mmCIF file of C-alpha atoms in Angstrom:
data_model
loop_
_atom_site.group_PDB
_atom_site.id
_atom_site.type_symbol
_atom_site.label_atom_id
_atom_site.label_comp_id
_atom_site.label_asym_id
_atom_site.label_seq_id
_atom_site.Cartn_x
_atom_site.Cartn_y
_atom_site.Cartn_z
ATOM 1 C CA MET A 1243 0.033 -0.012 -0.025
ATOM 2 C CA SER A 1244 1.169 3.548 -0.716
ATOM 3 C CA VAL A 1245 2.554 5.795 2.020
ATOM 4 C CA PRO A 1246 1.822 9.540 2.034
ATOM 5 C CA SER A 1247 4.856 11.755 1.372
ATOM 6 C CA PHE A 1248 6.198 14.174 4.008
ATOM 7 C CA ALA A 1249 5.116 17.752 3.197
ATOM 8 C CA GLY A 1250 5.396 21.037 5.029
ATOM 9 C CA GLY A 1251 7.360 24.152 5.488
ATOM 10 C CA PRO A 1252 10.775 24.528 7.182
ATOM 11 C CA ALA A 1253 9.715 25.139 10.793
ATOM 12 C CA VAL A 1254 8.796 21.803 12.499
ATOM 13 C CA LEU A 1255 7.675 22.406 16.139
ATOM 14 C CA PHE A 1256 7.606 19.878 18.946
ATOM 15 C CA CYS A 1257 4.667 20.102 21.322
ATOM 16 C CA PRO A 1258 4.313 17.862 24.412
ATOM 17 C CA ALA A 1259 1.202 15.674 23.833
ATOM 18 C CA ASP A 1260 0.228 16.020 27.441
ATOM 19 C CA ARG A 1261 -0.253 19.788 26.986
ATOM 20 C CA PRO A 1262 -3.388 20.142 24.874
ATOM 21 C CA ASP A 1263 -3.600 23.785 25.862
ATOM 22 C CA ARG A 1264 -0.574 24.264 23.570
ATOM 23 C CA TYR A 1265 -1.849 22.361 20.588
ATOM 24 C CA GLU A 1266 -3.634 25.208 18.810
ATOM 25 C CA ARG A 1267 -0.829 27.748 19.373
ATOM 26 C CA ALA A 1268 1.647 25.263 17.964
ATOM 27 C CA ALA A 1269 -0.549 24.547 14.945
ATOM 28 C CA ALA A 1270 -1.078 28.202 14.341
ATOM 29 C CA SER A 1271 2.602 29.127 14.438
ATOM 30 C CA ALA A 1272 4.442 26.202 12.891
ATOM 31 C CA ASP A 1273 4.505 24.661 9.422
ATOM 32 C CA VAL A 1274 4.332 21.131 10.986
ATOM 33 C CA VAL A 1275 3.613 20.152 14.584
ATOM 34 C CA VAL A 1276 5.192 17.101 16.193
ATOM 35 C CA LEU A 1277 2.918 15.969 19.015
ATOM 36 C CA ASP A 1278 5.414 14.320 21.336
ATOM 37 C CA LEU A 1279 4.729 11.139 23.328
ATOM 38 C CA GLU A 1280 8.397 10.486 24.039
ATOM 39 C CA ASP A 1281 10.995 12.754 25.672
ATOM 40 C CA GLY A 1282 8.663 15.690 26.031
ATOM 41 C CA VAL A 1283 6.322 13.676 28.401
ATOM 42 C CA GLY A 1284 7.305 12.230 31.773
ATOM 43 C CA ALA A 1285 6.745 8.613 32.497
ATOM 44 C CA ASP A 1286 3.759 9.270 34.781
ATOM 45 C CA ASP A 1287 2.075 11.435 32.174
ATOM 46 C CA LYS A 1288 2.148 9.089 29.164
ATOM 47 C CA ASP A 1289 -1.517 7.983 29.508
ATOM 48 C CA VAL A 1290 -2.604 11.572 29.885
ATOM 49 C CA ALA A 1291 -0.690 12.454 26.749
ATOM 50 C CA ARG A 1292 -2.276 9.649 24.732
ATOM 51 C CA ARG A 1293 -5.824 10.642 25.873
ATOM 52 C CA SER A 1294 -5.051 14.285 25.088
ATOM 53 C CA LEU A 1295 -3.850 13.366 21.638
ATOM 54 C CA ARG A 1296 -7.047 11.419 20.872
ATOM 55 C CA ALA A 1297 -9.387 14.093 22.295
ATOM 56 C CA ASN A 1298 -7.776 17.168 20.673
ATOM 57 C CA PRO A 1299 -7.285 16.421 16.981
ATOM 58 C CA LEU A 1300 -5.156 18.626 14.785
ATOM 59 C CA ASP A 1301 -4.883 18.634 10.972
ATOM 60 C CA PRO A 1302 -3.344 15.298 10.129
ATOM 61 C CA GLY A 1303 -1.729 16.688 7.057
ATOM 62 C CA ARG A 1304 0.328 19.031 9.185
ATOM 63 C CA THR A 1305 0.888 16.830 12.230
ATOM 64 C CA VAL A 1306 3.393 14.179 13.070
ATOM 65 C CA VAL A 1307 3.269 12.068 16.234
ATOM 66 C CA ARG A 1308 6.488 11.134 17.897
ATOM 67 C CA VAL A 1309 5.998 7.691 19.524
ATOM 68 C CA ASN A 1310 8.269 6.080 22.009
ATOM 69 C CA ALA A 1311 11.067 3.914 20.522
ATOM 70 C CA PRO A 1312 10.696 0.265 19.682
ATOM 71 C CA GLY A 1313 11.648 -1.748 22.731
ATOM 72 C CA SER A 1314 10.161 0.757 25.073
ATOM 73 C CA PRO A 1315 7.124 -0.453 27.060
ATOM 74 C CA HIS A 1316 5.271 2.537 25.741
ATOM 75 C CA HIS A 1317 5.823 1.904 22.008
ATOM 76 C CA GLY A 1318 2.949 -0.539 21.456
ATOM 77 C CA VAL A 1319 0.599 1.460 23.650
ATOM 78 C CA ASP A 1320 1.375 4.580 21.662
ATOM 79 C CA LEU A 1321 0.501 2.849 18.395
ATOM 80 C CA ASP A 1322 -2.761 1.497 19.925
ATOM 81 C CA ALA A 1323 -3.693 5.082 20.854
ATOM 82 C CA LEU A 1324 -2.882 6.323 17.413
ATOM 83 C CA ALA A 1325 -5.235 3.813 15.865
ATOM 84 C CA ASP A 1326 -8.107 5.847 17.209
ATOM 85 C CA THR A 1327 -6.933 9.009 15.342
ATOM 86 C CA ALA A 1328 -6.615 10.303 11.809
ATOM 87 C CA TYR A 1329 -2.826 10.781 12.061
ATOM 88 C CA THR A 1330 -0.840 8.931 9.357
ATOM 89 C CA THR A 1331 2.702 10.075 10.043
ATOM 90 C CA VAL A 1332 4.859 9.107 13.021
ATOM 91 C CA MET A 1333 8.333 10.124 14.055
ATOM 92 C CA LEU A 1334 10.334 7.117 15.189
ATOM 93 C CA PRO A 1335 12.954 8.035 17.762
ATOM 94 C CA LYS A 1336 16.281 6.272 18.034
ATOM 95 C CA ALA A 1337 15.651 4.575 14.685
ATOM 96 C CA ASP A 1338 18.382 2.122 13.567
ATOM 97 C CA GLY A 1339 18.839 -1.276 11.952
ATOM 98 C CA ARG A 1340 16.521 -2.964 14.473
ATOM 99 C CA PHE A 1341 13.581 -1.209 12.795
ATOM 100 C CA VAL A 1342 12.761 -4.257 10.643
ATOM 101 C CA GLY A 1343 9.030 -3.985 9.793
ATOM 102 C CA PRO A 1344 6.534 -1.271 8.921
ATOM 103 C CA LEU A 1345 4.503 0.321 11.647
ATOM 104 C CA LEU A 1346 0.995 -0.654 10.810
ATOM 105 C CA ARG A 1347 -2.362 0.762 11.705
ATOM 106 C CA HIS A 1348 -5.100 -1.675 12.846
ATOM 107 C CA ASP A 1349 -6.387 -1.793 9.287
ATOM 108 C CA GLY A 1350 -3.004 -2.903 7.959
ATOM 109 C CA VAL A 1351 -2.102 0.415 6.351
ATOM 110 C CA PRO A 1352 1.509 1.452 7.135
ATOM 111 C CA TYR A 1353 2.293 4.704 8.851
ATOM 112 C CA ALA A 1354 4.535 7.104 7.118
ATOM 113 C CA VAL A 1355 7.719 7.324 9.187
ATOM 114 C CA VAL A 1356 10.076 10.157 9.933
ATOM 115 C CA ALA A 1357 13.213 8.310 11.021
ATOM 116 C CA LEU A 1358 15.048 10.090 13.808
ATOM 117 C CA CYS A 1359 18.725 9.026 13.601
ATOM 118 C CA GLU A 1360 19.964 10.004 17.030
ATOM 119 C CA THR A 1361 22.248 7.190 18.128
ATOM 120 C CA ALA A 1362 25.483 5.920 16.778
ATOM 121 C CA ALA A 1363 23.685 2.881 15.373
ATOM 122 C CA GLY A 1364 21.008 5.116 13.890
ATOM 123 C CA VAL A 1365 23.482 7.356 12.044
ATOM 124 C CA LEU A 1366 25.218 4.356 10.651
ATOM 125 C CA ALA A 1367 21.893 2.914 9.574
ATOM 126 C CA ALA A 1368 20.753 6.144 7.869
ATOM 127 C CA PRO A 1369 21.268 4.865 4.321
ATOM 128 C CA ALA A 1370 19.191 1.696 4.992
ATOM 129 C CA LEU A 1371 16.495 3.708 6.694
ATOM 130 C CA ALA A 1372 16.382 6.193 3.858
ATOM 131 C CA ALA A 1373 15.889 3.388 1.326
ATOM 132 C CA ARG A 1374 12.761 2.110 3.063
ATOM 133 C CA SER A 1375 9.475 2.828 1.284
ATOM 134 C CA ASP A 1376 7.641 3.612 4.525
ATOM 135 C CA VAL A 1377 10.255 6.187 5.559
ATOM 136 C CA VAL A 1378 9.224 9.540 4.070
ATOM 137 C CA ALA A 1379 11.859 11.778 5.807
ATOM 138 C CA LEU A 1380 14.902 11.562 8.048
ATOM 139 C CA ALA A 1381 15.980 13.785 10.962
ATOM 140 C CA TRP A 1382 18.919 13.678 13.318
ATOM 141 C CA GLY A 1383 19.559 14.621 16.970
ATOM 142 C CA ALA A 1384 22.786 15.536 18.745
ATOM 143 C CA GLU A 1385 22.016 15.029 22.339
ATOM 144 C CA ASP A 1386 20.810 11.424 22.217
ATOM 145 C CA LEU A 1387 23.661 10.753 19.874
ATOM 146 C CA PHE A 1388 26.224 11.880 22.437
ATOM 147 C CA ALA A 1389 24.464 9.926 25.171
ATOM 148 C CA SER A 1390 24.788 6.805 23.023
ATOM 149 C CA LEU A 1391 28.513 7.584 22.591
ATOM 150 C CA GLY A 1392 29.090 8.051 26.229
ATOM 151 C CA GLY A 1393 29.834 11.674 25.602
ATOM 152 C CA SER A 1394 28.949 14.689 27.751
ATOM 153 C CA SER A 1395 28.382 17.644 25.366
ATOM 154 C CA SER A 1396 27.620 17.929 21.623
ATOM 155 C CA ARG A 1397 28.952 21.478 21.477
ATOM 156 C CA GLY A 1398 32.206 23.091 22.360
ATOM 157 C CA ALA A 1399 32.753 26.148 24.534
ATOM 158 C CA ASP A 1400 32.015 28.422 21.496
ATOM 159 C CA GLY A 1401 28.551 26.892 21.055
ATOM 160 C CA ALA A 1402 29.535 25.212 17.797
ATOM 161 C CA TYR A 1403 28.909 21.418 17.260
ATOM 162 C CA ARG A 1404 31.815 19.133 17.854
ATOM 163 C CA ASP A 1405 33.242 17.325 14.807
ATOM 164 C CA VAL A 1406 31.469 14.135 15.448
ATOM 165 C CA ALA A 1407 28.110 15.891 15.582
ATOM 166 C CA ARG A 1408 28.892 17.649 12.290
ATOM 167 C CA HIS A 1409 29.800 14.272 10.836
ATOM 168 C CA ALA A 1410 26.519 12.724 11.966
ATOM 169 C CA ARG A 1411 24.581 15.663 10.583
ATOM 170 C CA SER A 1412 26.245 15.348 7.201
ATOM 171 C CA THR A 1413 25.889 11.522 7.153
ATOM 172 C CA VAL A 1414 22.161 11.693 7.666
ATOM 173 C CA LEU A 1415 21.756 14.495 5.238
ATOM 174 C CA LEU A 1416 23.675 12.642 2.525
ATOM 175 C CA ALA A 1417 21.790 9.388 3.117
ATOM 176 C CA GLY A 1418 18.390 11.073 2.901
ATOM 177 C CA ARG A 1419 19.032 13.158 -0.152
ATOM 178 C CA ALA A 1420 20.696 10.269 -1.943
ATOM 179 C CA ALA A 1421 17.358 8.397 -1.539
ATOM 180 C CA GLY A 1422 15.326 11.485 -2.516
ATOM 181 C CA LYS A 1423 13.948 11.939 0.971
ATOM 182 C CA PRO A 1424 13.748 15.275 2.836
ATOM 183 C CA VAL A 1425 15.871 15.663 5.938
ATOM 184 C CA LEU A 1426 15.269 17.858 8.995
ATOM 185 C CA ASP A 1427 18.027 19.483 10.904
ATOM 186 C CA ALA A 1428 18.376 19.061 14.787
ATOM 187 C CA VAL A 1429 16.817 21.294 17.467
ATOM 188 C CA HIS A 1430 18.749 24.284 18.853
ATOM 189 C CA LEU A 1431 18.290 23.964 22.647
ATOM 190 C CA ASP A 1432 19.552 27.386 23.664
ATOM 191 C CA LEU A 1433 16.259 29.322 23.567
ATOM 192 C CA GLY A 1434 17.979 32.719 24.120
ATOM 193 C CA ASP A 1435 20.397 32.255 21.238
ATOM 194 C CA ALA A 1436 18.395 33.451 18.278
ATOM 195 C CA ASP A 1437 21.529 34.390 16.419
ATOM 196 C CA GLY A 1438 22.967 30.835 16.753
ATOM 197 C CA LEU A 1439 19.689 29.353 15.638
ATOM 198 C CA ARG A 1440 19.493 31.733 12.675
ATOM 199 C CA ALA A 1441 23.052 30.855 11.551
ATOM 200 C CA GLU A 1442 22.428 27.099 11.834
ATOM 201 C CA ALA A 1443 19.112 27.339 9.991
ATOM 202 C CA GLN A 1444 20.701 29.375 7.200
ATOM 203 C CA ASP A 1445 23.414 26.791 6.884
ATOM 204 C CA ALA A 1446 20.718 24.039 6.887
ATOM 205 C CA ALA A 1447 18.867 25.681 4.033
ATOM 206 C CA ALA A 1448 22.135 26.233 2.045
ATOM 207 C CA CYS A 1449 23.154 22.553 2.550
ATOM 208 C CA GLY A 1450 19.741 21.191 1.401
ATOM 209 C CA PHE A 1451 17.897 20.359 4.577
ATOM 210 C CA ALA A 1452 14.126 20.655 4.249
ATOM 211 C CA GLY A 1453 13.634 22.252 7.611
ATOM 212 C CA THR A 1454 14.684 22.603 11.199
ATOM 213 C CA LEU A 1455 13.173 21.013 14.320
ATOM 214 C CA CYS A 1456 12.056 23.616 16.830
ATOM 215 C CA VAL A 1457 11.300 23.320 20.608
ATOM 216 C CA HIS A 1458 9.597 26.775 21.176
ATOM 217 C CA PRO A 1459 7.170 28.787 19.157
ATOM 218 C CA ASP A 1460 9.609 31.780 19.224
ATOM 219 C CA GLN A 1461 12.024 29.742 17.167
ATOM 220 C CA VAL A 1462 9.538 29.333 14.244
ATOM 221 C CA PRO A 1463 9.848 32.865 12.750
ATOM 222 C CA VAL A 1464 13.629 32.699 13.010
ATOM 223 C CA VAL A 1465 13.753 29.359 11.107
ATOM 224 C CA ARG A 1466 11.300 30.553 8.473
ATOM 225 C CA ALA A 1467 13.259 33.675 7.830
ATOM 226 C CA ALA A 1468 16.487 31.825 7.669
ATOM 227 C CA PHE A 1469 15.137 29.408 5.079
ATOM 228 C CA ALA A 1470 13.630 32.221 2.931
ATOM 229 C CA PRO A 1471 16.075 33.557 0.347
ATOM 230 C CA SER A 1472 16.464 37.353 0.270
ATOM 231 C CA ASP A 1473 14.996 39.388 -2.562
ATOM 232 C CA VAL A 1474 18.509 39.893 -3.835
ATOM 233 C CA GLU A 1475 19.167 36.136 -3.906
ATOM 234 C CA VAL A 1476 15.911 35.531 -5.709
ATOM 235 C CA GLU A 1477 16.617 38.175 -8.338
ATOM 236 C CA GLN A 1478 20.185 36.919 -8.912
ATOM 237 C CA ALA A 1479 18.925 33.338 -9.316
ATOM 238 C CA ARG A 1480 16.181 34.487 -11.783
ATOM 239 C CA ALA A 1481 18.641 36.544 -13.788
ATOM 240 C CA LEU A 1482 21.038 33.592 -14.018
ATOM 241 C CA LEU A 1483 18.396 31.215 -15.227
ATOM 242 C CA GLU A 1484 17.058 33.767 -17.772
ATOM 243 C CA ALA A 1485 20.638 34.248 -19.096
ATOM 244 C CA ALA A 1486 21.115 30.550 -19.402
ATOM 245 C CA ALA A 1487 17.778 30.237 -21.267
ATOM 246 C CA ARG A 1488 19.156 32.620 -23.916
ATOM 247 C CA THR A 1489 21.985 30.300 -24.912
ATOM 248 C CA SER A 1490 22.379 26.719 -25.915
ATOM 249 C CA ALA A 1491 25.971 26.547 -24.602
ATOM 250 C CA GLY A 1492 26.632 24.187 -21.818
ATOM 251 C CA VAL A 1493 28.728 26.768 -20.052
ATOM 252 C CA LEU A 1494 28.179 30.516 -19.907
ATOM 253 C CA ARG A 1495 29.827 33.606 -18.374
ATOM 254 C CA HIS A 1496 27.485 35.565 -16.091
ATOM 255 C CA ASP A 1497 28.448 38.451 -13.829
ATOM 256 C CA GLY A 1498 32.082 37.457 -14.086
ATOM 257 C CA ARG A 1499 31.481 33.863 -13.081
ATOM 258 C CA MET A 1500 31.680 30.629 -15.032
ATOM 259 C CA ILE A 1501 28.220 28.992 -14.923
ATOM 260 C CA ASP A 1502 27.423 25.375 -15.690
ATOM 261 C CA ALA A 1503 24.683 22.867 -14.772
ATOM 262 C CA PRO A 1504 25.328 22.560 -11.013
ATOM 263 C CA LEU A 1505 25.136 26.347 -10.524
ATOM 264 C CA LEU A 1506 21.881 26.433 -12.479
ATOM 265 C CA ALA A 1507 20.583 23.790 -10.115
ATOM 266 C CA HIS A 1508 21.594 25.954 -7.230
ATOM 267 C CA ALA A 1509 19.580 28.859 -8.666
ATOM 268 C CA ARG A 1510 16.534 26.619 -9.117
ATOM 269 C CA ALA A 1511 16.851 25.581 -5.459
ATOM 270 C CA VAL A 1512 16.843 29.249 -4.380
ATOM 271 C CA LEU A 1513 13.624 29.893 -6.342
ATOM 272 C CA ALA A 1514 12.050 26.732 -4.972
ATOM 273 C CA ARG A 1515 12.793 27.849 -1.391
ATOM 274 C CA ALA A 1516 11.260 31.250 -2.152
ATOM 275 C CA GLY A 1517 8.175 29.553 -3.579
ATOM 276 C CA LYS A 1518 8.838 31.172 -7.094
ATOM 277 C CA GLU A 1519 8.355 29.591 -10.414
ATOM 278 C CA GLU A 1520 11.344 29.371 -12.677
ATOM 279 C CA SER A 1521 11.107 31.804 -15.523
#
């Protein structure tokens, strides 16, 4: 059976599923909401979270549910709770090579899965996860990754990711894009560091990530602005593509630069992020 694709804008916001008072605000602010049954909910509040999720439906086309990981005593109960909803996409935390079968609804239809590669095993399994037909997107996470490594901090004193985190980020991005799947960048946990979030989101957009995971509504406009090309970038991309359309040469000179097919693809990506049609 077919699995729906992952669609949405660049700002993907986590919302604890045991806080239904936050659902509507999250849905109104973000491009995609992730109702969280895992880390965002304490062990004693899991049942409340599941009841809240069933009783307060959001648009299933813009909502993902993060279930607890396979092997957790909460995993099967989460899926049972989801069977009573219209949600069709789940985020699978700590996804790795042990994820051997599709996650099925009670009617046998597979859930679309956003595979969260956030352990050493998960990062190494990213190519295999990306190749699965039921996996519609990948994401990565630094903090659980470092916990799986026995590490103590994913960032250095300057706030930048350590080399192993950057390697994991690149590995998941390459695996996802090689399979034609969108990839989401990790959360930025320093809520007061809008400049750091902006810089990371701008880098994510330039590298080809589809969006950035957010943990607070105030991060949403920062991420959206970071993913949106400037008017200057849009006009430069449009002018480049128009110049290319006027020649049949494989290579052209434009504004002092040598332009070939990869740079034309870059320009099309800028227009796509801006929501503009190619001229």
